[in-house]
CSV table of C-alpha atoms in Angstrom, one decimal:
chain,number,residue,atom,x,y,z
A,3,UNK,CA,-2.9,15.1,12.0
A,4,UNK,CA,-3.1,13.0,15.1
A,5,UNK,CA,-3.9,14.2,18.6
A,6,UNK,CA,-0.3,15.6,19.1
A,7,UNK,CA,-0.9,17.5,15.8
A,8,UNK,CA,1.7,15.4,14.0
A,9,UNK,CA,1.3,13.7,10.6
A,10,UNK,CA,0.9,10.0,10.8
A,11,UNK,CA,0.5,7.2,8.3
A,12,UNK,CA,-2.8,5.3,8.7
A,13,UNK,CA,-2.9,3.1,5.5
A,14,UNK,CA,-1.2,2.7,2.2
A,15,UNK,CA,-2.5,0.9,-0.9
A,16,UNK,CA,-0.9,-0.1,-4.1
A,17,UNK,CA,-1.7,-1.5,-7.5
A,18,UNK,CA,1.1,-3.4,-9.2
A,19,UNK,CA,1.2,-3.9,-13.0
A,20,UNK,CA,3.4,-6.3,-14.8
A,21,UNK,CA,5.3,-5.4,-18.0
A,22,UNK,CA,4.8,-1.6,-18.1
A,23,UNK,CA,7.4,0.2,-20.1
A,24,UNK,CA,7.5,3.7,-18.6
A,25,UNK,CA,9.5,5.1,-21.6
A,26,UNK,CA,6.8,4.1,-24.0
A,27,UNK,CA,3.5,4.1,-22.0
A,28,UNK,CA,1.5,6.8,-20.3
A,29,UNK,CA,-0.7,6.3,-17.3
A,30,UNK,CA,-3.7,6.2,-19.6
A,31,UNK,CA,-2.3,3.2,-21.4
A,32,UNK,CA,-1.9,0.9,-18.3
A,33,UNK,CA,-3.3,-2.6,-18.6
A,34,UNK,CA,-7.0,-2.8,-17.5
A,35,UNK,CA,-6.3,-5.4,-14.8
A,36,UNK,CA,-3.5,-5.0,-12.3
A,37,UNK,CA,-1.2,-8.0,-11.5
A,38,UNK,CA,-1.5,-7.5,-7.7
A,39,UNK,CA,-3.1,-5.2,-5.2
A,40,UNK,CA,-2.2,-4.7,-1.5
A,41,UNK,CA,-3.2,-2.5,1.4
A,42,UNK,CA,-1.2,-1.9,4.6
A,43,UNK,CA,-3.2,-0.6,7.6
A,44,UNK,CA,-1.6,0.7,10.8
A,45,UNK,CA,-3.4,-0.5,14.0
A,46,UNK,CA,-3.3,2.6,16.2
A,47,UNK,CA,-5.5,4.8,18.3
A,48,UNK,CA,-7.3,6.2,15.2
A,49,UNK,CA,-10.8,5.0,14.3
A,50,UNK,CA,-11.5,2.9,11.3
A,51,UNK,CA,-14.9,2.5,9.8
A,52,UNK,CA,-16.7,-0.6,11.0
A,53,UNK,CA,-15.8,-3.7,8.9
A,54,UNK,CA,-13.3,-1.7,6.9
A,55,UNK,CA,-10.5,-4.2,7.0
A,56,UNK,CA,-12.8,-7.3,6.6
A,57,UNK,CA,-14.5,-5.7,3.6
A,58,UNK,CA,-11.3,-4.7,2.0
A,59,UNK,CA,-9.8,-8.1,2.5
A,60,UNK,CA,-12.5,-9.6,0.3
A,61,UNK,CA,-10.9,-8.0,-2.7
A,62,UNK,CA,-7.2,-7.7,-2.0
A,63,UNK,CA,-4.4,-8.6,0.3
A,64,UNK,CA,-4.6,-6.6,3.6
A,65,UNK,CA,-1.7,-6.5,6.1
A,66,UNK,CA,-2.3,-5.0,9.5
A,67,UNK,CA,0.8,-3.6,11.2
A,68,UNK,CA,1.2,-2.4,14.8
A,69,UNK,CA,3.5,0.6,14.0
A,70,UNK,CA,4.3,3.0,11.1
A,71,UNK,CA,7.8,1.6,11.0
A,72,UNK,CA,6.5,-2.0,10.4
A,73,UNK,CA,4.1,-0.7,7.8
A,74,UNK,CA,6.8,1.1,5.9
A,75,UNK,CA,9.1,-1.9,6.1
A,76,UNK,CA,6.3,-4.1,4.7
A,77,UNK,CA,5.7,-1.6,1.9
A,78,UNK,CA,9.4,-1.5,0.9
A,79,UNK,CA,9.5,-5.4,1.0
A,80,UNK,CA,6.5,-5.6,-1.3
A,81,UNK,CA,8.1,-3.2,-3.8
A,82,UNK,CA,11.5,-4.9,-3.6
A,83,UNK,CA,9.9,-8.4,-4.2
A,84,UNK,CA,7.9,-7.1,-7.3
A,85,UNK,CA,10.6,-4.9,-8.8
A,86,UNK,CA,14.0,-4.6,-7.2
A,87,UNK,CA,14.9,-1.7,-9.6
A,88,UNK,CA,12.1,0.6,-8.2
A,89,UNK,CA,14.3,1.4,-5.2
A,90,UNK,CA,17.5,2.1,-7.1
A,91,UNK,CA,18.5,5.7,-7.8
């Protein structure tokens, strides 16, 4: 909860795997290495640990957005690019 006692999105991360058949595989059977990883961080009035973004950027792609709306648009764009079917239905 933020200072106005409303929920807010601070960050979102994802691991993307290629070639996973959800009808035949369970979560325990995912490949050992993901195809891509990403993190979206919203730059706001909340406090992040020192060097959080720079440390995270050493291992994966980090996008810093100014608003929640921009972060959600980025997240949807990433999902749409990797698997257009994920948003259908």
